[in-house]
C-alpha cells in the first residue's frame, strides 16, 4: 500500500535539476512571477504613452492649422515684398495697379493653398477679429500661436527675398548714395516694412510730414477695417451671393479677398504703403533691422513702426464687429420677414 503512494513519475523527476518547459498547460500547474521588464523596454513604453498624449487628434489638427497659417502667410508676404522690391529697386512694375494686383494675387494664392486644412487668416488683424467677434467658432487660446507663426513666416519671407536680391539692393544703394541705416535708406528699407508717406512717390520725398503717425494709424485702421468687413461678409453662411458654406460653393471667396486687397493698395498705398497686415510688416521689418537698417527699420524715422500693428489691430475687429453685429443682423431680420 505504501509503495502504491509513491510518485508515479518516479524519483528521477524529483531529483532532476532540469527546468520544466513552460507551456500553457504548465502555467496553471507551476505559477511563476512575471519577469521584470528591461529598462529600455520600460522607457520605450513611457515614450509611447507620452507621444500618444502629445499627438492627439486635436493637437494634430491644431498643428495643421498653424502649418497652414505659416505657409499661407509666407506665400502672401513673399509675393508682396518681392513685388515691392522689383518695383522700387529694378523699376520692373510700371504702375501702382501692377503692384497692387500682383500683391492681391499673392494673397489669393496664400488662401487657396491652405484653406482646406487651416482657417487661412494669414493676418494677425483677422485673427484678432475672429477671436473677438466670432469667438464661438475661434478660440482665444489660438490667438498667440497664430500670430507667432504668421510673424515668423513674414520674417522668413524677408530672409528669402534678401538672399535672392541682396546684390541688386546693394547696387541700388551704391548708385544712389544710400547709406544703410541712415535716413535716406528708407528707400530700400521700404522693400521690407511699410513707411508713411510712401517713399516711392516723388511728391512725398520733398514733404514727408504730410502724413503724421496718427493719420497713418487711422489710414491703416480704416483700410484693414474694410478688408475684414469684406472677409466676414464673404464667409457668412447666409451670404448666398458668393455661395453657401454647407454646399462648399464659396470657392470664389479667396479671389474676392485678393481683389479687395488690390483695390485697397491702390487707394491707400500712396499714404502708408497699405500694409493692412501686422505680420506682413513686422516680420520683414525685424529682418531688416537685423540686416543693417537698424533704427530705420525699428522704430523707424518717425518712431512710427507701431502704426502698422496698432492700426490694423483696431480696425480689423471693428470691421468684423460692424458686419456681424449690424449688417448681418439686419440681413437676418429681413430674411425672417421675407423667407423667399
CSV table of C-alpha atoms in Angstrom, one decimal:
chain,number,residue,atom,x,y,z
A,1,UNK,CA,0.0,0.0,0.0
A,2,UNK,CA,2.8,2.3,0.9
A,3,UNK,CA,4.6,1.6,-2.3
A,4,UNK,CA,1.5,2.4,-4.3
A,5,UNK,CA,1.6,6.0,-2.9
A,6,UNK,CA,5.0,6.8,-4.4
A,7,UNK,CA,5.3,9.4,-7.0
A,8,UNK,CA,4.1,7.8,-10.2
A,9,UNK,CA,6.6,9.9,-12.1
A,10,UNK,CA,9.4,8.3,-10.3
A,11,UNK,CA,12.3,9.6,-8.2
A,12,UNK,CA,14.2,10.7,-11.3
A,13,UNK,CA,11.8,13.7,-11.8
A,14,UNK,CA,12.1,14.7,-8.1
A,15,UNK,CA,15.9,14.7,-8.2
A,16,UNK,CA,16.1,16.2,-11.7
A,17,UNK,CA,17.6,19.7,-11.9
A,18,UNK,CA,16.3,20.3,-15.5
A,19,UNK,CA,13.7,23.0,-15.9
A,20,UNK,CA,10.2,22.0,-17.0
A,21,UNK,CA,9.3,23.7,-20.3
A,22,UNK,CA,6.7,26.4,-19.7
A,23,UNK,CA,3.6,25.9,-21.8
A,24,UNK,CA,0.0,27.0,-21.5
A,25,UNK,CA,-0.8,23.8,-19.7
A,26,UNK,CA,2.0,24.0,-17.2
A,27,UNK,CA,1.4,27.7,-16.3
A,28,UNK,CA,-1.5,26.7,-14.2
A,29,UNK,CA,0.4,23.9,-12.5
A,30,UNK,CA,3.6,25.9,-12.0
A,31,UNK,CA,2.7,29.5,-11.4
A,32,UNK,CA,5.6,31.9,-11.5
A,33,UNK,CA,6.4,35.6,-11.1
A,34,UNK,CA,6.4,37.7,-14.3
A,35,UNK,CA,9.8,38.8,-15.4
A,36,UNK,CA,10.8,42.4,-14.7
A,37,UNK,CA,10.7,44.5,-18.0
A,38,UNK,CA,14.1,45.5,-19.4
A,39,UNK,CA,14.8,49.2,-18.6
A,40,UNK,CA,14.9,50.0,-22.3
A,41,UNK,CA,11.5,48.4,-22.8
A,42,UNK,CA,10.1,50.4,-19.9
A,43,UNK,CA,11.4,53.7,-21.3
A,44,UNK,CA,10.0,52.9,-24.7
A,45,UNK,CA,6.6,52.3,-23.2
A,46,UNK,CA,6.8,55.6,-21.4
A,47,UNK,CA,7.8,57.3,-24.6
A,48,UNK,CA,4.8,55.7,-26.5
A,49,UNK,CA,2.4,56.9,-23.8
A,50,UNK,CA,3.9,60.4,-23.9
A,51,UNK,CA,3.6,60.6,-27.7
A,52,UNK,CA,0.0,59.3,-27.6
A,53,UNK,CA,-0.8,62.2,-25.2
A,54,UNK,CA,1.0,64.8,-27.4
A,55,UNK,CA,-0.1,63.6,-30.8
A,56,UNK,CA,-3.8,63.6,-30.2
A,57,UNK,CA,-6.3,64.2,-33.0
A,58,UNK,CA,-7.0,67.7,-31.6
A,59,UNK,CA,-3.3,68.6,-31.4
A,60,UNK,CA,-2.6,67.3,-34.9
A,61,UNK,CA,-5.4,69.3,-36.2
A,62,UNK,CA,-4.1,72.4,-34.4
A,63,UNK,CA,-0.7,71.7,-35.8
A,64,UNK,CA,-2.1,71.6,-39.3
A,65,UNK,CA,-3.8,74.9,-38.7
A,66,UNK,CA,-0.5,76.5,-37.6
A,67,UNK,CA,1.2,75.0,-40.6
A,68,UNK,CA,-1.4,76.4,-42.9
A,69,UNK,CA,-1.0,79.9,-41.3
A,70,UNK,CA,2.8,79.7,-41.7
A,71,UNK,CA,2.7,78.6,-45.3
A,72,UNK,CA,-0.1,81.0,-46.4
A,73,UNK,CA,1.5,84.0,-44.7
A,74,UNK,CA,4.9,83.1,-46.1
A,75,UNK,CA,3.5,83.0,-49.7
A,76,UNK,CA,1.5,86.2,-49.2
A,77,UNK,CA,4.4,88.1,-47.7
A,78,UNK,CA,7.0,86.8,-50.2
A,79,UNK,CA,4.9,87.8,-53.2
A,80,UNK,CA,4.1,91.3,-51.8
A,81,UNK,CA,7.6,92.3,-50.7
A,82,UNK,CA,9.2,90.9,-53.8
A,83,UNK,CA,6.8,92.9,-55.9
A,84,UNK,CA,7.7,96.0,-54.0
A,85,UNK,CA,11.4,95.2,-54.4
A,86,UNK,CA,11.2,94.7,-58.2
A,87,UNK,CA,9.3,98.0,-58.4
A,88,UNK,CA,11.4,100.1,-56.1
A,89,UNK,CA,14.9,98.6,-56.9
A,90,UNK,CA,14.5,97.5,-60.5
A,91,UNK,CA,11.6,99.5,-61.8
A,92,UNK,CA,10.0,96.4,-63.2
A,93,UNK,CA,6.5,97.3,-62.2
A,94,UNK,CA,5.2,100.3,-64.2
A,95,UNK,CA,2.1,101.4,-62.3
A,96,UNK,CA,0.7,101.2,-58.8
A,97,UNK,CA,-2.1,98.9,-60.1
A,98,UNK,CA,0.5,96.4,-61.3
A,99,UNK,CA,2.0,96.3,-57.8
A,100,UNK,CA,-1.5,96.1,-56.3
A,101,UNK,CA,-2.9,93.3,-58.5
A,102,UNK,CA,0.2,91.1,-58.1
A,103,UNK,CA,0.1,91.6,-54.3
A,104,UNK,CA,-3.6,90.8,-54.3
A,105,UNK,CA,-3.0,87.6,-56.3
A,106,UNK,CA,-0.3,86.6,-53.7
A,107,UNK,CA,-3.0,86.9,-51.0
A,108,UNK,CA,-5.4,84.8,-53.0
A,109,UNK,CA,-2.7,82.1,-53.6
A,110,UNK,CA,-1.9,82.0,-49.9
A,111,UNK,CA,-5.6,81.4,-49.1
A,112,UNK,CA,-6.3,78.9,-51.8
A,113,UNK,CA,-3.2,76.9,-51.0
A,114,UNK,CA,-4.0,76.5,-47.3
A,115,UNK,CA,-7.8,76.9,-46.7
A,116,UNK,CA,-8.6,73.2,-47.0
A,117,UNK,CA,-6.6,72.4,-43.8
A,118,UNK,CA,-6.5,75.7,-41.9
A,119,UNK,CA,-8.5,78.8,-41.2
A,120,UNK,CA,-6.3,80.9,-43.6
A,121,UNK,CA,-6.3,84.1,-41.6
A,122,UNK,CA,-2.7,84.8,-42.7
A,123,UNK,CA,-3.1,88.2,-40.8
A,124,UNK,CA,-3.0,88.9,-37.1
A,125,UNK,CA,-5.7,91.6,-37.5
A,126,UNK,CA,-8.0,88.9,-39.0
A,127,UNK,CA,-7.1,86.5,-36.2
A,128,UNK,CA,-8.0,89.1,-33.6
A,129,UNK,CA,-11.2,89.9,-35.3
A,130,UNK,CA,-12.4,86.3,-35.3
A,131,UNK,CA,-11.3,85.9,-31.7
A,132,UNK,CA,-13.2,89.0,-30.6
A,133,UNK,CA,-16.3,88.8,-32.8
A,134,UNK,CA,-16.7,85.2,-33.7
A,135,UNK,CA,-15.3,83.7,-30.5
A,136,UNK,CA,-17.8,80.8,-30.7
A,137,UNK,CA,-16.0,79.4,-33.7
A,138,UNK,CA,-12.5,80.6,-33.0
A,139,UNK,CA,-10.9,80.2,-29.5
A,140,UNK,CA,-8.8,82.9,-27.9
A,141,UNK,CA,-6.3,80.1,-27.0
A,142,UNK,CA,-5.3,80.1,-30.6
A,143,UNK,CA,-4.6,83.8,-31.0
A,144,UNK,CA,-1.0,83.9,-29.7
A,145,UNK,CA,0.3,80.8,-31.6
A,146,UNK,CA,-1.4,82.1,-34.8
A,147,UNK,CA,0.2,85.5,-34.5
A,148,UNK,CA,3.6,84.0,-33.7
A,149,UNK,CA,3.7,81.7,-36.7
A,150,UNK,CA,2.4,84.4,-39.0
A,151,UNK,CA,5.1,86.8,-37.9
A,152,UNK,CA,7.8,84.1,-38.2
A,153,UNK,CA,6.6,83.4,-41.8
A,154,UNK,CA,6.9,87.1,-42.6
A,155,UNK,CA,10.5,87.1,-41.2
A,156,UNK,CA,11.4,84.0,-43.3
A,157,UNK,CA,9.9,85.5,-46.4
A,158,UNK,CA,12.1,88.6,-45.9
A,159,UNK,CA,15.2,86.4,-45.5
A,160,UNK,CA,14.4,84.6,-48.7
A,161,UNK,CA,13.9,87.9,-50.6
A,162,UNK,CA,17.2,89.2,-49.3
A,163,UNK,CA,19.1,86.1,-50.2
A,164,UNK,CA,17.9,86.5,-53.8
A,165,UNK,CA,18.1,90.2,-54.2
A,166,UNK,CA,20.8,91.4,-51.8
A,167,UNK,CA,23.3,92.2,-54.7
A,168,UNK,CA,20.6,94.2,-56.5
A,169,UNK,CA,19.7,96.1,-53.3
A,170,UNK,CA,23.4,96.9,-52.6
A,171,UNK,CA,23.9,98.0,-56.2
A,172,UNK,CA,20.9,100.3,-56.0
A,173,UNK,CA,22.3,101.8,-52.7
A,174,UNK,CA,25.7,102.4,-54.3
A,175,UNK,CA,24.3,104.1,-57.4
A,176,UNK,CA,22.0,106.4,-55.3
A,177,UNK,CA,24.4,107.2,-52.5
A,178,UNK,CA,22.3,105.4,-49.9
A,179,UNK,CA,24.0,104.5,-46.6
A,180,UNK,CA,22.1,101.7,-44.9
A,181,UNK,CA,20.9,102.7,-41.5
A,182,UNK,CA,20.8,106.4,-42.4
A,183,UNK,CA,17.6,108.4,-43.2
A,184,UNK,CA,18.0,108.0,-46.9
A,185,UNK,CA,18.0,104.2,-46.6
A,186,UNK,CA,14.2,104.3,-46.2
A,187,UNK,CA,14.2,103.9,-50.0
A,188,UNK,CA,15.5,100.3,-49.6
A,189,UNK,CA,14.1,99.6,-46.1
A,190,UNK,CA,10.6,100.1,-47.6
A,191,UNK,CA,11.1,96.9,-49.5
A,192,UNK,CA,10.6,95.1,-46.3
A,193,UNK,CA,8.5,97.2,-43.9
A,194,UNK,CA,5.9,99.9,-44.7
A,195,UNK,CA,6.5,103.6,-44.3
A,196,UNK,CA,4.4,106.7,-44.3
A,197,UNK,CA,4.1,108.6,-46.6
A,198,UNK,CA,5.2,106.1,-49.3
A,199,UNK,CA,8.8,106.9,-50.1
A,200,UNK,CA,8.4,105.8,-53.7
A,201,UNK,CA,6.3,108.9,-54.6
A,202,UNK,CA,8.4,112.0,-55.5
A,203,UNK,CA,5.8,114.4,-54.0
A,204,UNK,CA,6.4,113.0,-50.5
A,205,UNK,CA,10.2,113.0,-50.8
A,206,UNK,CA,10.1,116.8,-50.5
A,207,UNK,CA,7.4,116.9,-47.8
A,208,UNK,CA,7.5,113.8,-45.7
A,209,UNK,CA,5.5,115.5,-42.9
A,210,UNK,CA,2.3,115.4,-44.9
A,211,UNK,CA,1.3,112.1,-43.1
A,212,UNK,CA,1.6,112.1,-39.4
A,213,UNK,CA,1.8,108.9,-37.3
A,214,UNK,CA,-1.8,109.5,-36.0
A,215,UNK,CA,-3.0,109.9,-39.6
A,216,UNK,CA,-1.1,106.8,-40.8
A,217,UNK,CA,-2.6,104.7,-38.0
A,218,UNK,CA,-6.1,105.9,-38.9
A,219,UNK,CA,-5.5,105.0,-42.6
A,220,UNK,CA,-4.3,101.5,-41.6
A,221,UNK,CA,-7.2,101.0,-39.3
A,222,UNK,CA,-9.7,102.2,-41.8
A,223,UNK,CA,-8.3,100.1,-44.7
A,224,UNK,CA,-7.9,97.0,-42.6
A,225,UNK,CA,-11.5,97.5,-41.3
A,226,UNK,CA,-12.8,97.5,-44.8
A,227,UNK,CA,-10.8,94.3,-45.6
A,228,UNK,CA,-12.0,92.4,-42.5
A,229,UNK,CA,-15.6,93.6,-43.1
A,230,UNK,CA,-15.5,92.1,-46.6
A,231,UNK,CA,-13.9,88.9,-45.2
A,232,UNK,CA,-16.7,88.5,-42.7
A,233,UNK,CA,-19.3,89.2,-45.4
A,234,UNK,CA,-17.8,86.7,-47.9
A,235,UNK,CA,-17.5,84.0,-45.2
A,236,UNK,CA,-21.0,84.5,-43.9
A,237,UNK,CA,-23.1,81.3,-44.5
A,238,UNK,CA,-26.1,83.4,-45.1
A,239,UNK,CA,-24.5,85.4,-47.8
A,240,UNK,CA,-25.7,83.4,-50.8
A,241,UNK,CA,-24.3,85.8,-53.3
A,242,UNK,CA,-20.9,84.0,-53.0
A,243,UNK,CA,-22.3,80.6,-52.3
A,244,UNK,CA,-23.2,78.7,-49.1
A,245,UNK,CA,-20.6,77.1,-46.8
A,246,UNK,CA,-22.6,74.0,-46.3
A,247,UNK,CA,-22.7,73.4,-50.1
A,248,UNK,CA,-19.0,74.1,-50.4
A,249,UNK,CA,-19.6,76.7,-53.1
A,250,UNK,CA,-17.6,79.6,-51.6
A,251,UNK,CA,-14.5,78.9,-53.8
A,252,UNK,CA,-14.7,82.5,-55.1
A,253,UNK,CA,-14.0,84.0,-51.7
A,254,UNK,CA,-10.2,83.9,-51.9
A,255,UNK,CA,-10.4,85.6,-55.3
A,256,UNK,CA,-12.7,88.3,-54.0
A,257,UNK,CA,-10.4,88.9,-51.0
A,258,UNK,CA,-7.5,89.2,-53.4
A,259,UNK,CA,-9.3,91.8,-55.4
A,260,UNK,CA,-10.3,93.7,-52.3
A,261,UNK,CA,-6.6,93.8,-51.2
A,262,UNK,CA,-5.6,95.1,-54.6
A,263,UNK,CA,-8.2,97.9,-54.6
A,264,UNK,CA,-7.2,98.9,-51.1
A,265,UNK,CA,-3.5,99.1,-52.1
A,266,UNK,CA,-4.4,101.3,-55.0
A,267,UNK,CA,-6.4,103.6,-52.7
A,268,UNK,CA,-4.1,103.9,-49.7
A,269,UNK,CA,-0.6,102.8,-50.6
A,270,UNK,CA,0.4,106.4,-51.5
A,271,UNK,CA,-0.2,107.3,-47.9
A,272,UNK,CA,1.1,104.3,-45.9
A,273,UNK,CA,2.1,101.6,-48.4
A,274,UNK,CA,-1.2,99.9,-47.2
A,275,UNK,CA,0.4,97.1,-45.2
A,276,UNK,CA,-3.0,96.1,-43.7
A,277,UNK,CA,-1.3,93.1,-42.1
A,278,UNK,CA,1.0,93.3,-39.0
A,279,UNK,CA,2.7,90.0,-39.9
A,280,UNK,CA,3.5,91.2,-43.5
A,281,UNK,CA,5.0,94.4,-42.0
A,282,UNK,CA,6.6,93.4,-38.6
A,283,UNK,CA,8.2,90.1,-39.7
A,284,UNK,CA,10.1,91.6,-42.6
A,285,UNK,CA,10.8,94.7,-40.5
A,286,UNK,CA,12.5,92.6,-37.9
A,287,UNK,CA,14.7,91.1,-40.6
A,288,UNK,CA,15.6,94.5,-42.0
A,289,UNK,CA,16.6,95.7,-38.5
A,290,UNK,CA,19.0,92.7,-38.2
A,291,UNK,CA,20.3,93.1,-41.8
A,292,UNK,CA,21.7,96.6,-41.3
A,293,UNK,CA,18.9,99.0,-41.5
A,294,UNK,CA,18.8,99.2,-37.7
A,295,UNK,CA,16.8,102.2,-36.4
A,296,UNK,CA,15.4,103.0,-39.8
A,297,UNK,CA,13.5,99.7,-39.5
A,298,UNK,CA,12.7,99.8,-35.8
A,299,UNK,CA,11.5,102.2,-34.5
A,300,UNK,CA,11.6,104.0,-37.9
A,301,UNK,CA,12.3,107.6,-39.0
A,302,UNK,CA,9.3,108.9,-37.1
A,303,UNK,CA,9.3,106.2,-34.4
A,304,UNK,CA,6.2,105.1,-36.2
A,305,UNK,CA,6.7,101.3,-36.6
A,306,UNK,CA,3.8,100.8,-34.1
A,307,UNK,CA,1.4,102.2,-36.6
A,308,UNK,CA,1.3,99.0,-38.6
A,309,UNK,CA,0.2,96.7,-35.9
A,310,UNK,CA,-1.9,99.1,-33.7
A,311,UNK,CA,-3.9,100.4,-36.7
A,312,UNK,CA,-4.9,97.0,-38.2
A,313,UNK,CA,-5.4,95.5,-34.7
A,314,UNK,CA,-8.0,98.2,-34.0
A,315,UNK,CA,-9.6,98.5,-37.5
A,316,UNK,CA,-9.8,94.7,-38.1
A,317,UNK,CA,-12.0,93.8,-35.2
A,318,UNK,CA,-14.2,97.0,-35.7
A,319,UNK,CA,-14.8,95.9,-39.3
A,320,UNK,CA,-15.8,92.4,-38.2
A,321,UNK,CA,-18.0,93.9,-35.5
A,322,UNK,CA,-19.7,96.2,-37.9
A,323,UNK,CA,-20.6,93.3,-40.2
A,324,UNK,CA,-21.7,90.7,-37.7
A,325,UNK,CA,-23.5,92.9,-35.2
A,326,UNK,CA,-25.1,95.3,-37.6
A,327,UNK,CA,-25.2,94.3,-41.2
A,328,UNK,CA,-25.7,90.6,-40.7
A,329,UNK,CA,-28.4,91.1,-38.1
A,330,UNK,CA,-30.3,93.4,-40.4
A,331,UNK,CA,-30.0,90.8,-43.1
A,332,UNK,CA,-31.3,88.0,-40.8
A,333,UNK,CA,-34.3,90.1,-39.7
A,334,UNK,CA,-35.2,90.8,-43.4
A,335,UNK,CA,-34.9,87.1,-44.1
A,336,UNK,CA,-37.4,86.3,-41.4
A,337,UNK,CA,-39.8,88.9,-42.7
A,338,UNK,CA,-39.4,87.6,-46.3
A,339,UNK,CA,-38.3,83.9,-46.3
A,340,UNK,CA,-38.2,83.9,-50.1
